[in-house]
CSV table of N, CA and C in Angstrom, one decimal:
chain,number,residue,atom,x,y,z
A,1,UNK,N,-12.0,-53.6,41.6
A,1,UNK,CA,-11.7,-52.4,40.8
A,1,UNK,C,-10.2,-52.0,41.1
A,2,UNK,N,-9.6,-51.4,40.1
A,2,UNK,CA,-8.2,-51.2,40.1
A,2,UNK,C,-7.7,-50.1,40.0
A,3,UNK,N,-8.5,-49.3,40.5
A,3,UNK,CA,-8.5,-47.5,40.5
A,3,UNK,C,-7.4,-47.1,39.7
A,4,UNK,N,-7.7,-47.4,38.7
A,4,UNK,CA,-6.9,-47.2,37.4
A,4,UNK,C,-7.9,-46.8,36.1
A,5,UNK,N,-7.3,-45.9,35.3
A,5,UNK,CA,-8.8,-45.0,34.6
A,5,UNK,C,-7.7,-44.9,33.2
A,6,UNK,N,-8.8,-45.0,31.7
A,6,UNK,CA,-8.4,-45.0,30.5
A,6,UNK,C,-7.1,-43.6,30.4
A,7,UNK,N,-6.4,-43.9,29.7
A,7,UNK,CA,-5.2,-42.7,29.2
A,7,UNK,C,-4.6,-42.0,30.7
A,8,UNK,N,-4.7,-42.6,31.3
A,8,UNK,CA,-3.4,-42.6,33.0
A,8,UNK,C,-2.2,-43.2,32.1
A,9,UNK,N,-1.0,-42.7,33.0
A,9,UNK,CA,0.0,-42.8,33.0
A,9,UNK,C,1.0,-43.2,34.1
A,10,UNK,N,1.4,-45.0,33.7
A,10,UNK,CA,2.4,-45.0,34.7
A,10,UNK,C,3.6,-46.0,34.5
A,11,UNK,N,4.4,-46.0,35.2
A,11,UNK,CA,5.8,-47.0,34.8
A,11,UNK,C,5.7,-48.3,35.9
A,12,UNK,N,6.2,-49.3,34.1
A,12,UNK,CA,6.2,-50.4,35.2
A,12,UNK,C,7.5,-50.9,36.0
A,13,UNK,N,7.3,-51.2,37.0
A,13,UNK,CA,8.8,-50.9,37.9
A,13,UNK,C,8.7,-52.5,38.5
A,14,UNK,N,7.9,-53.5,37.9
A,14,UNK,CA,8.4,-54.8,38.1
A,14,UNK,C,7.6,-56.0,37.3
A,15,UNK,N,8.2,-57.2,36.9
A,15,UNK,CA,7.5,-57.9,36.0
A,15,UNK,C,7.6,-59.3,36.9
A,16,UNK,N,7.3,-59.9,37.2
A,16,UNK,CA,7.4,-61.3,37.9
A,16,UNK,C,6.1,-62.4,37.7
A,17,UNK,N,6.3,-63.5,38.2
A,17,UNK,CA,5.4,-64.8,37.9
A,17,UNK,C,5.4,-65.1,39.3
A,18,UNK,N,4.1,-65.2,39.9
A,18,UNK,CA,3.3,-66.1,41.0
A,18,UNK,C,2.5,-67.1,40.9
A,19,UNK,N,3.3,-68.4,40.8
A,19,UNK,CA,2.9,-69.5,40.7
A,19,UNK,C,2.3,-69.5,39.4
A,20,UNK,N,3.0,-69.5,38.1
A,20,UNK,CA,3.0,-69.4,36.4
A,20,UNK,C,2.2,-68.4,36.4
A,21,UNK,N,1.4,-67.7,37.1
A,21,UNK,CA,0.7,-66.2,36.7
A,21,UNK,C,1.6,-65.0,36.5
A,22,UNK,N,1.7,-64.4,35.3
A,22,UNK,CA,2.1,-63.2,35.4
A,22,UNK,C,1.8,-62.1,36.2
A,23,UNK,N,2.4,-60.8,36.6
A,23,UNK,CA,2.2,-60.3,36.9
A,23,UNK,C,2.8,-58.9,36.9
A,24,UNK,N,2.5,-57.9,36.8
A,24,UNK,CA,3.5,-56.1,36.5
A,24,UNK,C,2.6,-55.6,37.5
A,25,UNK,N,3.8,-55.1,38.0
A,25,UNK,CA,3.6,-53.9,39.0
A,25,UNK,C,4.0,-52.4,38.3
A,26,UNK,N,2.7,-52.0,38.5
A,26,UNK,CA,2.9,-50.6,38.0
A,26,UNK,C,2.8,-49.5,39.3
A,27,UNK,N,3.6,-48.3,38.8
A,27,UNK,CA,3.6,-47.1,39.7
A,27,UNK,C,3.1,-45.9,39.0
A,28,UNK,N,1.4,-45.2,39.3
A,28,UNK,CA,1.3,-44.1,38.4
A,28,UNK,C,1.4,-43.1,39.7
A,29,UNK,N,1.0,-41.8,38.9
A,29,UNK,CA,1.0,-40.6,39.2
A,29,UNK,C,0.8,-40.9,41.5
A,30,UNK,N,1.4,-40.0,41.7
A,30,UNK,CA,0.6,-39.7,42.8
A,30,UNK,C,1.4,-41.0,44.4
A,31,UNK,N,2.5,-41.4,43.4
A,31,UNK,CA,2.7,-43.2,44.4
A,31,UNK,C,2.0,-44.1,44.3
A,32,UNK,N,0.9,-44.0,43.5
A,32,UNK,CA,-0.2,-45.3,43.5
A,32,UNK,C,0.7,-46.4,42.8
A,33,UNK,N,0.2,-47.4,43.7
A,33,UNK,CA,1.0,-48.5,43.3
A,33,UNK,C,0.0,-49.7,42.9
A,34,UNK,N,-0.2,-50.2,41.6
A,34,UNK,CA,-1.3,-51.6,41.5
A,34,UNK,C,-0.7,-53.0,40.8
A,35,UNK,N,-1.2,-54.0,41.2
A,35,UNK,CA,-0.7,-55.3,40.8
A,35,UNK,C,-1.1,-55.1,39.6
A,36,UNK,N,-1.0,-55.6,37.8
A,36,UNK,CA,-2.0,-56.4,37.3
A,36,UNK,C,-2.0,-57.8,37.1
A,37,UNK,N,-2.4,-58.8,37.4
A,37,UNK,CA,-2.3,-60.0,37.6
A,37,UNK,C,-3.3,-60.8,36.8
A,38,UNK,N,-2.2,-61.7,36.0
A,38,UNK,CA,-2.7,-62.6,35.2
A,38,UNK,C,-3.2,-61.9,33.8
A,39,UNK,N,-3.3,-62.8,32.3
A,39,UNK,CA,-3.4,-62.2,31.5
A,39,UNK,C,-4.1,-61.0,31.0
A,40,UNK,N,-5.8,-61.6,31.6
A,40,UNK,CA,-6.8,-60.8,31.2
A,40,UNK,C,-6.5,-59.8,31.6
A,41,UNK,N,-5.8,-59.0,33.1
A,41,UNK,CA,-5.6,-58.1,33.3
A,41,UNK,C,-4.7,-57.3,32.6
A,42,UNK,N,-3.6,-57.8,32.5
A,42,UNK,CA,-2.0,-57.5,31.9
A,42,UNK,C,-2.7,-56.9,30.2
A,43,UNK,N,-3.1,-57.8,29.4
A,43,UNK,CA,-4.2,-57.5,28.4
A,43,UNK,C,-4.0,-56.1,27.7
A,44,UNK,N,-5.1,-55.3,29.4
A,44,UNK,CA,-5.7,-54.4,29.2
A,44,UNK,C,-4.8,-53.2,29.2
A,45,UNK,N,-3.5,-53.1,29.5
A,45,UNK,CA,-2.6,-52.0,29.8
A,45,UNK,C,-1.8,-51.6,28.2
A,46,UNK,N,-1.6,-50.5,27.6
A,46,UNK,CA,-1.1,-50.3,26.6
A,46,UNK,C,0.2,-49.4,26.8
A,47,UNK,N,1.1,-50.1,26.1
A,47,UNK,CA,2.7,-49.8,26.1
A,47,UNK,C,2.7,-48.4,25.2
A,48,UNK,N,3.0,-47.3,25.7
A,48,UNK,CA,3.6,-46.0,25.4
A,48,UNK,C,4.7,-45.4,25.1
A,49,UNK,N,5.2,-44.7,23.9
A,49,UNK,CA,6.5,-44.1,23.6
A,49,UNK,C,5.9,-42.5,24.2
A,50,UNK,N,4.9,-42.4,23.7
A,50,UNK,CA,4.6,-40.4,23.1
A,50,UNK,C,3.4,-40.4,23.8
A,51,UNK,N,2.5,-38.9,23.8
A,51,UNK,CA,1.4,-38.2,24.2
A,51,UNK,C,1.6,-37.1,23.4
A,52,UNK,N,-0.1,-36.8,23.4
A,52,UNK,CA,-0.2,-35.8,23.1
A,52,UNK,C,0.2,-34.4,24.1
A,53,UNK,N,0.1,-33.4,23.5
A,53,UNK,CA,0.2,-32.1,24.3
A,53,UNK,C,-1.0,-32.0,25.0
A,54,UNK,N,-2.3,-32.1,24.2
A,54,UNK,CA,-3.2,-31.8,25.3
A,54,UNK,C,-3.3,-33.1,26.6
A,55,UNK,N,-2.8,-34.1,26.1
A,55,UNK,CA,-2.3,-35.1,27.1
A,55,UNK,C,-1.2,-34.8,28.7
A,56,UNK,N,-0.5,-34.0,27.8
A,56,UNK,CA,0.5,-33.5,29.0
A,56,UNK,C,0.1,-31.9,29.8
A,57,UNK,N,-1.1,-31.7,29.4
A,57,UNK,CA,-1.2,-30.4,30.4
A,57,UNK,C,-1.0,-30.7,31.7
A,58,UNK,N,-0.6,-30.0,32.3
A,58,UNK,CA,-0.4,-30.0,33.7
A,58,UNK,C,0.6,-31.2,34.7
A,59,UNK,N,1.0,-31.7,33.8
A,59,UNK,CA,2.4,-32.4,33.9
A,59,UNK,C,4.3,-31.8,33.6
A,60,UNK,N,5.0,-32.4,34.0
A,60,UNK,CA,5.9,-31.7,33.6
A,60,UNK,C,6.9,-33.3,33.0
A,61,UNK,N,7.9,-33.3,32.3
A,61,UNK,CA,8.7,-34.1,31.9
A,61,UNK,C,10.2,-33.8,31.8
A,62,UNK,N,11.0,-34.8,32.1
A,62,UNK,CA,12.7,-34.5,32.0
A,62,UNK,C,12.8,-33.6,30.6
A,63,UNK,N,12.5,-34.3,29.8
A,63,UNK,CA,13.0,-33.9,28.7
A,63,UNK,C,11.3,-33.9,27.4
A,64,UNK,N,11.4,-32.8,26.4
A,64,UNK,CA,10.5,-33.0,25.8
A,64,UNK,C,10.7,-33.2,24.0
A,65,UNK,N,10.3,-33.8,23.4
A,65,UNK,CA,10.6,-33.7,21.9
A,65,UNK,C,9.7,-33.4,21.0
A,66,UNK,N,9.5,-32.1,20.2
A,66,UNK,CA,8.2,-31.8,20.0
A,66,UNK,C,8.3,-31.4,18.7
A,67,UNK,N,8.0,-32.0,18.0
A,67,UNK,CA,7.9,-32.1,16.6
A,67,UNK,C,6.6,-31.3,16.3
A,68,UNK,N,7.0,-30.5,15.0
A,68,UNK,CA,6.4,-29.2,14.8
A,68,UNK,C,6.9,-29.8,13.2
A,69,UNK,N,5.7,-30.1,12.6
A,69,UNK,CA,5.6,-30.1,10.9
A,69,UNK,C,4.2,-29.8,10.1
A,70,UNK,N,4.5,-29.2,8.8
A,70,UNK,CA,3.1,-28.9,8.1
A,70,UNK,C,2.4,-29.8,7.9
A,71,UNK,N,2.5,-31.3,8.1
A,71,UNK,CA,1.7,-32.2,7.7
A,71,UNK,C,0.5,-32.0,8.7
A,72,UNK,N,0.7,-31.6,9.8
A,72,UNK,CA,-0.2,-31.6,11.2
A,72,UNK,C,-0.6,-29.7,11.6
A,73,UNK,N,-0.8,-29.3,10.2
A,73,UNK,CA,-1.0,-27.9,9.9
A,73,UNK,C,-2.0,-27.6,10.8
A,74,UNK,N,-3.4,-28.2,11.0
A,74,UNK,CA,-4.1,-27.8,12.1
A,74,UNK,C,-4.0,-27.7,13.6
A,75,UNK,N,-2.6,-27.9,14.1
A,75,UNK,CA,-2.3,-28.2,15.1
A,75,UNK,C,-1.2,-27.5,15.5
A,76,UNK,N,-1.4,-26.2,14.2
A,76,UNK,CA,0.3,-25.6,14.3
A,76,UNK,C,-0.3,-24.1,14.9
A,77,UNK,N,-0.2,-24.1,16.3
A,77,UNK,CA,-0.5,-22.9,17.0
A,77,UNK,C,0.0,-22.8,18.1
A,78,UNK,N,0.4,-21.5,18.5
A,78,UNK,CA,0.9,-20.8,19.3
A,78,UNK,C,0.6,-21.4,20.7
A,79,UNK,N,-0.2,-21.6,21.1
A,79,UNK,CA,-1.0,-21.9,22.7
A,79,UNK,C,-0.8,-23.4,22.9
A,80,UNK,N,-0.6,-24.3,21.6
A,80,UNK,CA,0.2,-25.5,21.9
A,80,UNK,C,1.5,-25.8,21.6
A,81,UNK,N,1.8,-24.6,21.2
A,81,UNK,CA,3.4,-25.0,21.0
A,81,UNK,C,3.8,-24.3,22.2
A,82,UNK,N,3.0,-23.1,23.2
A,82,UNK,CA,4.0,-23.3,24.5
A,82,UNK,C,3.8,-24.2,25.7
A,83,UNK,N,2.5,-24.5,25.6
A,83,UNK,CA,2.0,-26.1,26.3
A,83,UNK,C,3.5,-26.6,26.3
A,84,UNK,N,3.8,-27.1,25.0
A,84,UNK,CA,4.6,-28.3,24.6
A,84,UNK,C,5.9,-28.3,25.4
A,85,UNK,N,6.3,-26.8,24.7
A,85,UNK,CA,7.6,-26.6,25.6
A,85,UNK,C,7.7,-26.5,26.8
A,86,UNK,N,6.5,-25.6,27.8
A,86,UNK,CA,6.5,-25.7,29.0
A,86,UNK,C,6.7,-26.6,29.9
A,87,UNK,N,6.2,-27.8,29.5
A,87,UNK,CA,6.0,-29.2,30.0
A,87,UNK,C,7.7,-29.3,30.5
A,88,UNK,N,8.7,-29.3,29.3
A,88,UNK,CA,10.2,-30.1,29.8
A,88,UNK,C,10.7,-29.1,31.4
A,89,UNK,N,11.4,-29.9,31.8
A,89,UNK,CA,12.2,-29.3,33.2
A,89,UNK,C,13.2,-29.2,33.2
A,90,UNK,N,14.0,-29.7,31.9
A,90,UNK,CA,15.3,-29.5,31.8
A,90,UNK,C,15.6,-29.5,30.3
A,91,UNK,N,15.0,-29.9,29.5
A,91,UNK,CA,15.3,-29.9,28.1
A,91,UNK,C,14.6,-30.2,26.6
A,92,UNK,N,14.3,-29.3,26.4
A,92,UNK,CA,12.9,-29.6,25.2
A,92,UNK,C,14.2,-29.4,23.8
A,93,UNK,N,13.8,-30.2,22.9
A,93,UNK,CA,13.9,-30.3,21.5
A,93,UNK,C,12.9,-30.4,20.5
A,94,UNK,N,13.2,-29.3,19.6
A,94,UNK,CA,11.9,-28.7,19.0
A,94,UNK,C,12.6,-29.5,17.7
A,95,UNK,N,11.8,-30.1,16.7
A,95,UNK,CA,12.1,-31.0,15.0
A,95,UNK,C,11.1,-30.6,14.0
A,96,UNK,N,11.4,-30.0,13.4
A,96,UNK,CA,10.6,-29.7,12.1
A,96,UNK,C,11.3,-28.5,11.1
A,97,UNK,N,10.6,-28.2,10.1
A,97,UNK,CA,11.1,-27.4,9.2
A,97,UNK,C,10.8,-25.3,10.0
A,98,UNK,N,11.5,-24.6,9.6
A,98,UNK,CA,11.7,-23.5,9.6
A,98,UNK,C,10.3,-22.9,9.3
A,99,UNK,N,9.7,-23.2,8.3
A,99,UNK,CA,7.9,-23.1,7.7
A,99,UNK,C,7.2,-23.1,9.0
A,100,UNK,N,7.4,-24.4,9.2
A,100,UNK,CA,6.6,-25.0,10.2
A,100,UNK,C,6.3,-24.2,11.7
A,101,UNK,N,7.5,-24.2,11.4
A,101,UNK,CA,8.1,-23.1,13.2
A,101,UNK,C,7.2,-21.9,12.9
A,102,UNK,N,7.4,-21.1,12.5
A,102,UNK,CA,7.0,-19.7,11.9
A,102,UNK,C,5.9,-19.8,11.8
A,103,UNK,N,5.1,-20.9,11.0
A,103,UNK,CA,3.5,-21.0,10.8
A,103,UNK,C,2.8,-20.7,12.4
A,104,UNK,N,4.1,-21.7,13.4
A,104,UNK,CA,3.4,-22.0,14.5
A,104,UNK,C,3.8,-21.0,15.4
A,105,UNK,N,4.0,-19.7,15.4
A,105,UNK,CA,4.7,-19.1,15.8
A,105,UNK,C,3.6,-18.3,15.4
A,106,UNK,N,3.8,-17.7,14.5
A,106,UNK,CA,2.7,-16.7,14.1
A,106,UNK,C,1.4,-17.2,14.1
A,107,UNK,N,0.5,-18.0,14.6
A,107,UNK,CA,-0.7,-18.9,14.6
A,107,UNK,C,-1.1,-18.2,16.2
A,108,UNK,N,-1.8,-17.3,16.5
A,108,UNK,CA,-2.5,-16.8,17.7
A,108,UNK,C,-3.4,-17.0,17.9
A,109,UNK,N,-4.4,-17.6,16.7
A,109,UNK,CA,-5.4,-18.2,17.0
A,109,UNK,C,-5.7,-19.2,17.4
A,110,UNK,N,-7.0,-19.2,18.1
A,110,UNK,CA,-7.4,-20.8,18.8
A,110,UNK,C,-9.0,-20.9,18.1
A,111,UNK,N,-8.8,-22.8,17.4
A,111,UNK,CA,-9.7,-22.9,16.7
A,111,UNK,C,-11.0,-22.8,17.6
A,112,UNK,N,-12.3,-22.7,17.6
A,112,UNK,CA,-13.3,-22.6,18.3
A,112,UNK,C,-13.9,-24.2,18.6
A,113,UNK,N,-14.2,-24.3,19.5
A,113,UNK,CA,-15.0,-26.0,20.0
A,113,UNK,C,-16.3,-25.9,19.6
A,114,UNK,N,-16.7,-26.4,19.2
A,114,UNK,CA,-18.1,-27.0,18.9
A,114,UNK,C,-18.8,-28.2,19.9
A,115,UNK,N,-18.9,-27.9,20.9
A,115,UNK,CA,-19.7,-29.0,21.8
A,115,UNK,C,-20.6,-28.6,22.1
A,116,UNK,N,-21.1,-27.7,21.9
A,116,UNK,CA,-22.5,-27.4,22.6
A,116,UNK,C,-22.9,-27.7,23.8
A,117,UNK,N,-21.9,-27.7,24.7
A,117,UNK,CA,-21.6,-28.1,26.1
A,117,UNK,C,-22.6,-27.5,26.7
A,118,UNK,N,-22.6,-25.8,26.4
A,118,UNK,CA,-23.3,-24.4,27.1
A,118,UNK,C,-25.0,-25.1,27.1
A,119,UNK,N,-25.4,-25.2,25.7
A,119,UNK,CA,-26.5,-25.5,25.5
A,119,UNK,C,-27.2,-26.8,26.7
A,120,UNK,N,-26.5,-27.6,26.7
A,120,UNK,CA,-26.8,-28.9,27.9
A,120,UNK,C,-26.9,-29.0,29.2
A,121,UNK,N,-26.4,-27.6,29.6
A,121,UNK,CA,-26.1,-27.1,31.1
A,121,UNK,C,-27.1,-26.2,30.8
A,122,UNK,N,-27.8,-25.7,30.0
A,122,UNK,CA,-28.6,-24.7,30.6
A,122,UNK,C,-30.3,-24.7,30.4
């Protein structure tokens, strides 16, 4: 096992061949450091530009780019647009229309979950 878990995040900080086997060396969160070796492995790893915001809770980033547009209208609220911003440590850039900002600006509500989570715990 490769104590490595779906939607983790980490950089690969070397690519090399052992005896014609591939191999990337990744570094995630925390120092962890794992081989993945050979295709089947290598495979299973997916190359990343972006995340979500609810992806980045409790992370921080150099820099953030957070595109705020009406196409993604249910998603234009207040409680994720400071998520968003909070995340950068040095430099967020906000992209979208003026509409959009304001929609998400003035949006204080938070939609309600429907999991019925309560119901299964009790």
């Amino acid at each position: 096992m490769k104590n490595c878990f779906n939607g983790e995040e980490g950089i690969i900080k070397k690519i090399y061949f052992e005896k014609n086997t591939p191999v990337i060396f990744v570094q995630f969160d925390e120092g962890r450091e794992i081989e993945f070796i050979g295709r089947e492995e290598i495979i299973e790893l997916e190359l990343s530009y972006a995340l979500t915001i609810h992806k980045s809770q409790g992370s921080e980033y150099e820099v953030v780019l957070l595109p705020v547009v009406m196409s993604h209208r249910r998603m234009l609220a207040r409680n994720l647009f400071y998520t968003g911003v909070t995340r950068a440590k040095k430099k967020v850039e906000v992209f979208g229309t003026k509409e959009a900002i304001m929609t998400t600006i003035n949006n204080a509500s938070s939609s309600k979950r429907n999991s019925k989570l309560y119901y299964y715990l009790i």
